[in-house]
């Protein structure tokens, strides 16, 4: 953590490096169990570069874990716009939408992912799971 903080201090005006440094600092905070600090670093990375998809994916996952479903979905949507080649973004978006009770939006997210990654095992499994009737 202190090394990443030093890197930020030394990076000065090189903002192109800063999102990655903030992202790595967030991962270090997560490893130490400091989720609020990690979220703050991820938000900072995204503020510096709204297209920095690694931070968008990780922040979306953390928001999902915290049951902040709308914020999670927004992160995954933004990640897809920034870099549509991450199957994890479509899976995360589907999870967020399903948690909100919107099965149609969840299926649509999986379908979008499968148009790019037709052979991705995790997307195919999610599609099968979403096609099964719900059990009460």
PDB file of C-alpha atoms in Angstrom:
ATOM      1  CA  UNK A   1       0.000   0.000   0.000  1.00  0.00           C
ATOM      2  CA  UNK A   2       2.766   2.438   0.877  1.00  0.00           C
ATOM      3  CA  UNK A   3       4.538   1.693  -2.405  1.00  0.00           C
ATOM      4  CA  UNK A   4       1.407   2.455  -4.422  1.00  0.00           C
ATOM      5  CA  UNK A   5       0.901   5.640  -2.421  1.00  0.00           C
ATOM      6  CA  UNK A   6       4.490   6.624  -3.251  1.00  0.00           C
ATOM      7  CA  UNK A   7       3.897   5.834  -6.911  1.00  0.00           C
ATOM      8  CA  UNK A   8       0.883   8.149  -6.889  1.00  0.00           C
ATOM      9  CA  UNK A   9       2.907  10.903  -5.274  1.00  0.00           C
ATOM     10  CA  UNK A  10       5.687  10.481  -7.823  1.00  0.00           C
ATOM     11  CA  UNK A  11       3.395  10.191 -10.865  1.00  0.00           C
ATOM     12  CA  UNK A  12       2.598  13.911 -10.728  1.00  0.00           C
ATOM     13  CA  UNK A  13       0.923  14.951 -13.940  1.00  0.00           C
ATOM     14  CA  UNK A  14       1.177  11.546 -15.581  1.00  0.00           C
ATOM     15  CA  UNK A  15      -2.540  10.891 -15.208  1.00  0.00           C
ATOM     16  CA  UNK A  16      -2.409   8.098 -17.754  1.00  0.00           C
ATOM     17  CA  UNK A  17      -0.612   5.985 -15.123  1.00  0.00           C
ATOM     18  CA  UNK A  18      -2.773   6.961 -12.189  1.00  0.00           C
ATOM     19  CA  UNK A  19      -5.889   4.853 -12.906  1.00  0.00           C
ATOM     20  CA  UNK A  20      -3.777   1.691 -12.908  1.00  0.00           C
ATOM     21  CA  UNK A  21      -2.007   2.737  -9.726  1.00  0.00           C
ATOM     22  CA  UNK A  22      -5.335   3.477  -7.998  1.00  0.00           C
ATOM     23  CA  UNK A  23      -6.662   0.121  -9.238  1.00  0.00           C
ATOM     24  CA  UNK A  24      -3.668  -1.760  -7.858  1.00  0.00           C
ATOM     25  CA  UNK A  25      -3.897   0.148  -4.593  1.00  0.00           C
ATOM     26  CA  UNK A  26      -7.556  -0.890  -4.379  1.00  0.00           C
ATOM     27  CA  UNK A  27      -6.566  -4.530  -4.860  1.00  0.00           C
ATOM     28  CA  UNK A  28      -4.017  -4.174  -2.066  1.00  0.00           C
ATOM     29  CA  UNK A  29      -6.688  -2.706   0.220  1.00  0.00           C
ATOM     30  CA  UNK A  30      -8.996  -5.618  -0.648  1.00  0.00           C
ATOM     31  CA  UNK A  31      -6.245  -8.088   0.231  1.00  0.00           C
ATOM     32  CA  UNK A  32      -6.025  -6.363   3.627  1.00  0.00           C
ATOM     33  CA  UNK A  33      -9.804  -6.555   4.084  1.00  0.00           C
ATOM     34  CA  UNK A  34     -10.267  -2.800   3.724  1.00  0.00           C
ATOM     35  CA  UNK A  35     -13.215  -2.746   1.318  1.00  0.00           C
ATOM     36  CA  UNK A  36     -14.275   0.913   1.849  1.00  0.00           C
ATOM     37  CA  UNK A  37     -10.741   2.124   1.042  1.00  0.00           C
ATOM     38  CA  UNK A  38     -10.667  -0.160  -2.008  1.00  0.00           C
ATOM     39  CA  UNK A  39     -13.967   1.237  -3.270  1.00  0.00           C
ATOM     40  CA  UNK A  40     -12.683   4.792  -2.848  1.00  0.00           C
ATOM     41  CA  UNK A  41      -9.576   3.956  -4.902  1.00  0.00           C
ATOM     42  CA  UNK A  42     -11.612   2.294  -7.638  1.00  0.00           C
ATOM     43  CA  UNK A  43     -13.941   5.280  -7.804  1.00  0.00           C
ATOM     44  CA  UNK A  44     -10.884   7.532  -8.099  1.00  0.00           C
ATOM     45  CA  UNK A  45      -9.454   5.404 -10.931  1.00  0.00           C
ATOM     46  CA  UNK A  46     -12.755   5.644 -12.811  1.00  0.00           C
ATOM     47  CA  UNK A  47     -13.002   9.374 -12.157  1.00  0.00           C
ATOM     48  CA  UNK A  48      -9.577   9.738 -13.799  1.00  0.00           C
ATOM     49  CA  UNK A  49     -10.500   7.499 -16.733  1.00  0.00           C
ATOM     50  CA  UNK A  50     -14.174   6.622 -17.229  1.00  0.00           C
ATOM     51  CA  UNK A  51     -13.134   3.887 -19.686  1.00  0.00           C
ATOM     52  CA  UNK A  52     -10.769   2.045 -17.313  1.00  0.00           C
ATOM     53  CA  UNK A  53     -12.629  -1.249 -17.493  1.00  0.00           C
ATOM     54  CA  UNK A  54     -10.587  -3.246 -14.931  1.00  0.00           C
ATOM     55  CA  UNK A  55     -11.735  -0.855 -12.195  1.00  0.00           C
ATOM     56  CA  UNK A  56     -15.279  -0.781 -13.549  1.00  0.00           C
ATOM     57  CA  UNK A  57     -15.457  -4.582 -13.386  1.00  0.00           C
ATOM     58  CA  UNK A  58     -14.032  -4.801  -9.886  1.00  0.00           C
ATOM     59  CA  UNK A  59     -16.182  -1.953  -8.567  1.00  0.00           C
ATOM     60  CA  UNK A  60     -19.276  -3.502 -10.160  1.00  0.00           C
ATOM     61  CA  UNK A  61     -18.488  -6.767  -8.376  1.00  0.00           C
ATOM     62  CA  UNK A  62     -18.009  -5.017  -5.037  1.00  0.00           C
ATOM     63  CA  UNK A  63     -21.257  -3.084  -5.433  1.00  0.00           C
ATOM     64  CA  UNK A  64     -22.994  -6.358  -6.295  1.00  0.00           C
ATOM     65  CA  UNK A  65     -21.603  -7.930  -3.120  1.00  0.00           C
ATOM     66  CA  UNK A  66     -22.904  -4.931  -1.133  1.00  0.00           C
ATOM     67  CA  UNK A  67     -26.350  -5.309  -2.737  1.00  0.00           C
ATOM     68  CA  UNK A  68     -26.016  -1.920  -4.448  1.00  0.00           C
ATOM     69  CA  UNK A  69     -27.543  -3.379  -7.567  1.00  0.00           C
ATOM     70  CA  UNK A  70     -28.241  -0.244  -9.596  1.00  0.00           C
ATOM     71  CA  UNK A  71     -24.699   1.054  -9.072  1.00  0.00           C
ATOM     72  CA  UNK A  72     -23.344  -2.388  -9.906  1.00  0.00           C
ATOM     73  CA  UNK A  73     -25.333  -2.548 -13.143  1.00  0.00           C
ATOM     74  CA  UNK A  74     -24.156   0.952 -14.082  1.00  0.00           C
ATOM     75  CA  UNK A  75     -20.514  -0.105 -13.634  1.00  0.00           C
ATOM     76  CA  UNK A  76     -20.959  -3.205 -15.763  1.00  0.00           C
ATOM     77  CA  UNK A  77     -22.788  -1.243 -18.492  1.00  0.00           C
ATOM     78  CA  UNK A  78     -20.016   1.346 -18.503  1.00  0.00           C
ATOM     79  CA  UNK A  79     -17.412  -1.440 -18.687  1.00  0.00           C
ATOM     80  CA  UNK A  80     -19.198  -2.940 -21.698  1.00  0.00           C
ATOM     81  CA  UNK A  81     -19.224   0.436 -23.456  1.00  0.00           C
ATOM     82  CA  UNK A  82     -15.533   0.928 -22.677  1.00  0.00           C
ATOM     83  CA  UNK A  83     -14.384  -2.576 -23.556  1.00  0.00           C
ATOM     84  CA  UNK A  84     -17.044  -4.994 -24.834  1.00  0.00           C
ATOM     85  CA  UNK A  85     -14.637  -7.949 -24.829  1.00  0.00           C
ATOM     86  CA  UNK A  86     -14.890  -8.972 -21.179  1.00  0.00           C
ATOM     87  CA  UNK A  87     -17.416 -11.780 -20.626  1.00  0.00           C
ATOM     88  CA  UNK A  88     -17.329 -10.961 -16.909  1.00  0.00           C
ATOM     89  CA  UNK A  89     -19.056  -7.636 -17.622  1.00  0.00           C
ATOM     90  CA  UNK A  90     -22.068  -9.347 -19.199  1.00  0.00           C
ATOM     91  CA  UNK A  91     -22.243 -11.892 -16.378  1.00  0.00           C
ATOM     92  CA  UNK A  92     -22.043  -9.162 -13.747  1.00  0.00           C
ATOM     93  CA  UNK A  93     -24.712  -7.109 -15.479  1.00  0.00           C
ATOM     94  CA  UNK A  94     -26.967 -10.168 -15.643  1.00  0.00           C
ATOM     95  CA  UNK A  95     -26.427 -10.848 -11.929  1.00  0.00           C
ATOM     96  CA  UNK A  96     -27.239  -7.253 -11.014  1.00  0.00           C
ATOM     97  CA  UNK A  97     -30.387  -7.200 -13.138  1.00  0.00           C
ATOM     98  CA  UNK A  98     -31.507 -10.583 -11.827  1.00  0.00           C
ATOM     99  CA  UNK A  99     -30.981  -9.368  -8.249  1.00  0.00           C
ATOM    100  CA  UNK A 100     -33.242  -6.435  -9.110  1.00  0.00           C
ATOM    101  CA  UNK A 101     -35.900  -8.896 -10.222  1.00  0.00           C
ATOM    102  CA  UNK A 102     -35.510  -8.169 -13.930  1.00  0.00           C
ATOM    103  CA  UNK A 103     -35.032 -11.562 -15.535  1.00  0.00           C
ATOM    104  CA  UNK A 104     -35.603 -10.167 -19.027  1.00  0.00           C
ATOM    105  CA  UNK A 105     -32.744  -7.683 -18.640  1.00  0.00           C
ATOM    106  CA  UNK A 106     -30.532 -10.444 -17.215  1.00  0.00           C
ATOM    107  CA  UNK A 107     -31.255 -12.669 -20.211  1.00  0.00           C
ATOM    108  CA  UNK A 108     -30.612  -9.737 -22.558  1.00  0.00           C
ATOM    109  CA  UNK A 109     -27.201  -9.135 -20.965  1.00  0.00           C
ATOM    110  CA  UNK A 110     -26.256 -12.792 -21.416  1.00  0.00           C
ATOM    111  CA  UNK A 111     -27.504 -12.715 -25.014  1.00  0.00           C
ATOM    112  CA  UNK A 112     -25.370  -9.627 -25.710  1.00  0.00           C
ATOM    113  CA  UNK A 113     -22.336 -11.411 -24.311  1.00  0.00           C
ATOM    114  CA  UNK A 114     -23.006 -14.561 -26.304  1.00  0.00           C
ATOM    115  CA  UNK A 115     -23.138 -12.599 -29.560  1.00  0.00           C
ATOM    116  CA  UNK A 116     -19.470 -11.738 -28.978  1.00  0.00           C
ATOM    117  CA  UNK A 117     -18.428 -14.910 -27.113  1.00  0.00           C
ATOM    118  CA  UNK A 118     -20.664 -17.698 -28.449  1.00  0.00           C
ATOM    119  CA  UNK A 119     -18.503 -20.425 -26.918  1.00  0.00           C
ATOM    120  CA  UNK A 120     -17.859 -18.881 -23.493  1.00  0.00           C
ATOM    121  CA  UNK A 121     -18.692 -21.576 -20.944  1.00  0.00           C
ATOM    122  CA  UNK A 122     -19.699 -19.176 -18.171  1.00  0.00           C
ATOM    123  CA  UNK A 123     -22.107 -17.267 -20.425  1.00  0.00           C
ATOM    124  CA  UNK A 124     -23.589 -20.493 -21.786  1.00  0.00           C
ATOM    125  CA  UNK A 125     -24.083 -21.818 -18.240  1.00  0.00           C
ATOM    126  CA  UNK A 126     -25.746 -18.567 -17.205  1.00  0.00           C
ATOM    127  CA  UNK A 127     -28.055 -18.759 -20.231  1.00  0.00           C
ATOM    128  CA  UNK A 128     -29.072 -22.305 -19.297  1.00  0.00           C
ATOM    129  CA  UNK A 129     -29.660 -21.265 -15.698  1.00  0.00           C
ATOM    130  CA  UNK A 130     -31.817 -18.297 -16.752  1.00  0.00           C
ATOM    131  CA  UNK A 131     -33.900 -20.490 -19.063  1.00  0.00           C
ATOM    132  CA  UNK A 132     -34.891 -22.837 -16.245  1.00  0.00           C
ATOM    133  CA  UNK A 133     -38.231 -22.139 -14.621  1.00  0.00           C
ATOM    134  CA  UNK A 134     -38.018 -20.455 -11.239  1.00  0.00           C
ATOM    135  CA  UNK A 135     -38.784 -22.641  -8.225  1.00  0.00           C
ATOM    136  CA  UNK A 136     -40.720 -21.169  -5.332  1.00  0.00           C
TER     137      UNK A 136
END
